[in-house]
Short mmCIF file of C-alpha atoms in Angstrom, two decimals:
data_model
loop_
_atom_site.label_atom_id
_atom_site.label_comp_id
_atom_site.label_asym_id
_atom_site.label_seq_id
_atom_site.Cartn_x
_atom_site.Cartn_y
_atom_site.Cartn_z
CA MET A 1 0.00 0.00 0.00
CA ALA A 2 1.45 3.39 -1.00
CA GLU A 3 2.45 5.71 1.83
CA LYS A 4 0.11 8.64 2.22
CA ARG A 5 1.76 12.00 1.53
CA THR A 6 1.84 14.35 4.51
CA ARG A 7 0.22 17.68 3.77
CA MET A 8 1.82 20.94 4.91
CA SER A 9 0.00 23.22 7.30
CA GLY A 10 -1.01 26.63 5.99
CA VAL A 11 1.81 28.31 7.93
CA ALA A 12 4.41 25.82 6.71
CA ARG A 13 3.23 26.16 3.11
CA ARG A 14 3.39 29.95 3.33
CA GLU A 15 6.96 29.81 4.65
CA GLN A 16 7.92 27.40 1.88
CA LEU A 17 6.55 29.77 -0.76
CA VAL A 18 8.40 32.71 0.81
CA ALA A 19 11.66 30.76 0.66
CA VAL A 20 11.05 29.73 -2.94
CA GLY A 21 10.07 33.25 -3.96
CA ARG A 22 13.09 34.74 -2.21
CA SER A 23 15.44 32.45 -4.14
CA LEU A 24 13.77 33.10 -7.50
CA PHE A 25 13.50 36.87 -7.05
CA ALA A 26 17.18 36.95 -6.08
CA SER A 27 18.38 34.98 -9.10
CA LYS A 28 15.97 36.21 -11.78
CA GLY A 29 14.42 39.44 -10.54
CA PHE A 30 10.75 40.30 -10.12
CA ASP A 31 9.80 40.72 -13.78
CA SER A 32 11.43 37.47 -14.91
CA THR A 33 9.84 35.37 -12.18
CA SER A 34 6.39 33.94 -12.91
CA VAL A 35 3.70 32.49 -10.68
CA GLU A 36 3.98 29.30 -12.72
CA GLU A 37 7.66 28.98 -11.84
CA ILE A 38 7.05 29.72 -8.16
CA ALA A 39 4.34 27.05 -8.05
CA SER A 40 6.50 24.54 -9.90
CA LYS A 41 9.49 25.02 -7.59
CA ALA A 42 7.22 24.59 -4.57
CA SER A 43 5.45 21.57 -6.12
CA VAL A 44 2.04 23.19 -5.78
CA SER A 45 -0.59 24.49 -8.16
CA LYS A 46 -0.85 28.17 -9.13
CA PRO A 47 -4.07 28.66 -7.11
CA VAL A 48 -2.12 27.85 -3.93
CA VAL A 49 0.20 30.81 -4.57
CA TYR A 50 -2.77 33.09 -5.22
CA GLU A 51 -4.54 31.78 -2.12
CA HIS A 52 -1.64 32.74 0.16
CA PHE A 53 -0.38 35.93 -1.48
CA GLY A 54 -2.83 37.04 -4.19
CA GLY A 55 -0.08 36.73 -6.80
CA LYS A 56 3.65 37.26 -7.14
CA GLU A 57 3.33 40.93 -6.17
CA GLY A 58 2.05 39.94 -2.74
CA LEU A 59 4.75 37.33 -2.32
CA TYR A 60 7.42 39.82 -3.38
CA ALA A 61 6.12 42.35 -0.84
CA VAL A 62 6.39 39.82 1.99
CA VAL A 63 9.93 38.81 0.97
CA VAL A 64 11.12 42.43 0.74
CA ASP A 65 9.45 43.53 3.97
CA ARG A 66 11.11 40.70 5.88
CA GLU A 67 14.52 41.52 4.46
CA VAL A 68 14.07 45.22 5.22
CA GLN A 69 13.15 44.47 8.84
CA ASN A 70 16.11 42.13 9.15
CA LEU A 71 18.65 44.55 7.69
CA VAL A 72 17.36 47.71 9.36
CA GLY A 73 17.09 45.89 12.69
CA SER A 74 20.68 44.70 12.47
CA LEU A 75 21.99 48.13 11.44
CA THR A 76 20.00 49.87 14.17
CA ARG A 77 21.43 47.59 16.84
CA SER A 78 24.96 48.13 15.55
CA LEU A 79 24.57 51.91 15.40
CA THR A 80 23.17 52.26 18.90
CA SER A 81 25.85 50.05 20.47
CA SER A 82 28.43 52.84 20.21
CA GLU A 83 28.47 56.62 20.10
CA HIS A 84 32.01 57.16 18.81
CA PRO A 85 31.87 58.12 15.10
CA ARG A 86 34.76 55.83 14.17
CA GLU A 87 33.10 52.84 15.81
CA ILE A 88 29.71 53.74 14.32
CA LEU A 89 31.32 53.61 10.89
CA GLU A 90 33.07 50.32 11.60
CA ARG A 91 30.02 48.62 13.04
CA ALA A 92 27.73 49.79 10.26
CA THR A 93 30.15 48.58 7.59
CA LEU A 94 30.66 45.18 9.20
CA THR A 95 26.94 44.75 9.86
CA LEU A 96 26.09 45.30 6.20
CA LEU A 97 28.83 42.92 5.05
CA ASP A 98 27.70 40.34 7.62
CA TYR A 99 24.18 40.62 6.27
CA ILE A 100 25.37 40.18 2.68
CA GLU A 101 27.43 37.16 3.69
CA THR A 102 24.64 35.38 5.59
CA ASN A 103 21.62 36.64 3.61
CA THR A 104 22.97 36.87 0.07
CA ASP A 105 19.66 36.07 -1.60
CA GLY A 106 17.84 38.59 0.57
CA PHE A 107 20.31 41.34 -0.28
CA ARG A 108 20.07 40.52 -3.99
CA VAL A 109 16.30 40.94 -3.76
CA LEU A 110 16.73 44.37 -2.17
CA VAL A 111 19.20 45.68 -4.74
CA ARG A 112 17.46 44.30 -7.81
CA ASP A 113 14.84 46.31 -9.71
CA ALA A 114 11.55 46.46 -7.86
CA PRO A 115 8.10 46.61 -9.49
CA ASP A 116 7.38 50.03 -10.99
CA ASP A 117 4.62 50.76 -8.48
CA ARG A 118 6.72 49.90 -5.42
CA THR A 119 9.03 52.53 -3.95
CA SER A 120 9.06 51.52 -0.28
CA GLY A 121 11.32 48.64 0.69
CA SER A 122 13.87 49.32 -2.04
CA PHE A 123 17.52 49.32 -1.04
CA SER A 124 17.71 53.08 -1.50
CA SER A 125 14.82 53.61 0.90
CA VAL A 126 16.46 51.30 3.45
CA ILE A 127 19.72 53.21 3.19
CA GLY A 128 17.82 56.49 3.54
CA ASP A 129 16.26 55.25 6.79
CA VAL A 130 19.66 54.22 8.13
CA ALA A 131 21.17 57.60 7.18
CA VAL A 132 18.52 59.36 9.26
CA GLN A 133 19.57 57.31 12.29
CA VAL A 134 23.24 58.03 11.69
CA GLU A 135 22.41 61.70 11.28
CA HIS A 136 21.20 61.96 14.87
CA LEU A 137 24.25 60.11 16.22
CA LEU A 138 26.63 62.36 14.30
CA ALA A 139 24.79 65.50 15.35
CA ARG A 140 25.39 64.63 19.01
CA GLN A 141 29.08 64.13 18.29
CA PHE A 142 29.34 67.38 16.35
CA GLU A 143 27.94 69.26 19.34
CA HIS A 144 31.07 68.28 21.29
CA THR A 145 33.44 69.38 18.54
CA ARG A 146 33.90 72.44 16.37
CA MET A 147 31.66 70.92 13.71
CA ASP A 148 28.27 72.50 13.13
CA PRO A 149 25.53 69.87 13.84
CA ALA A 150 23.67 71.25 10.82
CA TRP A 151 26.19 69.37 8.66
CA ALA A 152 25.26 66.01 10.21
CA PRO A 153 22.69 65.06 7.50
CA LEU A 154 25.27 65.56 4.74
CA TYR A 155 27.94 63.54 6.51
CA ALA A 156 25.42 60.80 7.34
CA GLN A 157 24.51 60.48 3.66
CA MET A 158 28.18 60.32 2.67
CA MET A 159 29.01 57.68 5.28
CA VAL A 160 26.03 55.46 4.60
CA GLY A 161 26.28 55.92 0.84
CA LEU A 162 29.90 54.81 0.86
CA ILE A 163 29.07 51.71 2.89
CA ALA A 164 26.10 50.85 0.67
CA GLN A 165 28.11 51.14 -2.52
CA VAL A 166 30.93 49.01 -1.14
CA GLY A 167 28.39 46.44 -0.01
CA GLN A 168 26.89 46.14 -3.48
CA TRP A 169 30.38 45.74 -4.98
CA TRP A 170 31.32 43.06 -2.42
CA LEU A 171 28.12 41.15 -3.19
CA ASP A 172 29.84 39.58 -6.21
CA GLU A 173 33.48 40.33 -5.32
CA ARG A 174 34.25 37.93 -2.48
CA ARG A 175 38.00 37.52 -2.98
CA LEU A 176 38.66 39.88 -0.07
CA PRO A 177 37.56 38.96 3.48
CA LYS A 178 34.84 41.21 4.84
CA GLU A 179 37.09 42.46 7.66
CA VAL A 180 39.65 43.63 5.11
CA VAL A 181 36.97 45.33 3.00
CA ALA A 182 35.52 47.02 6.08
CA ALA A 183 38.93 48.19 7.27
CA HIS A 184 39.73 49.84 3.93
CA CYS A 185 36.27 51.40 3.79
CA VAL A 186 36.80 52.92 7.23
CA ASN A 187 40.34 53.89 6.24
CA LEU A 188 39.04 56.10 3.44
CA ALA A 189 36.05 57.51 5.31
CA TRP A 190 37.88 58.17 8.58
CA ASN A 191 41.40 59.14 7.49
CA GLY A 192 40.65 60.67 4.10
CA LEU A 193 42.77 60.29 0.97
CA ARG A 194 45.58 62.46 2.37
CA ASN A 195 45.98 60.28 5.46
CA LEU A 196 45.34 56.78 4.19
CA ARG A 197 47.07 54.07 6.22
CA PRO A 198 48.95 51.42 4.19
CA ASP A 199 47.68 48.51 6.29
CA PRO A 200 44.39 49.49 7.96
CA THR A 201 42.72 47.37 10.65
CA LEU A 202 39.48 47.68 12.57
CA ARG A 203 39.56 49.22 16.02
CA THR A 204 36.64 47.08 17.14
CA ARG A 205 38.51 43.89 16.15
CA GLU A 206 41.97 44.84 17.43
CA GLY A 207 41.52 45.10 21.17
CA GLY A 208 41.04 48.86 21.21
CA LYS A 209 43.77 49.84 18.73
CA GLY A 210 43.18 52.11 15.78
CA ALA A 211 44.13 51.73 12.13
CA ASP A 212 47.59 53.13 12.86
CA GLY A 213 48.23 50.57 15.58
CA ASN A 214 48.01 53.10 18.39
CA ALA A 215 45.68 52.78 21.33
CA ARG A 216 42.37 54.56 20.86
CA SER A 217 42.04 57.98 22.36
#
């Protein structure tokens, strides 16, 4: 007698479809992914996909929203764990690279072209949200220096934009370890082109020493 196939619960089926959609959207993009392909990969009929998500647009929205919450949550925790600008920069860079390393498909979904009618949840909107958080942290630091806090939004955009661009490059360029990439990113942002260190390291990974090998001040 043939063994009876075990049916998935509604919750389990939904999670399976999210995982399948995430993989397909990452590899092919939204426009090139069809409901037929999603159903085929999940070994279900098309009506099952429509039943759970109303179509691929609904599935895409769930995938993106989860990735946005994951990435923004990680970046927020890293940014609020330190108030020193150098460490904020280091932690933000490493957090993004960590996310790319452990959630490659999710990051690919965020940076690929979104549907024309969807502006929220894009990578640029995520980065904009993070820049606003950095802006407030930098403004507090500027108040204790000779820098005008009014410049904090500009510097926040520059810092976060640099990290985001490096992250997208590293997505497909994995020859360099993430710690090395992060150290060179911080080297440029913190020291500037005129003061680049030849062998930068991360303060947060070197027992309190800076990129020049000296103890942090």
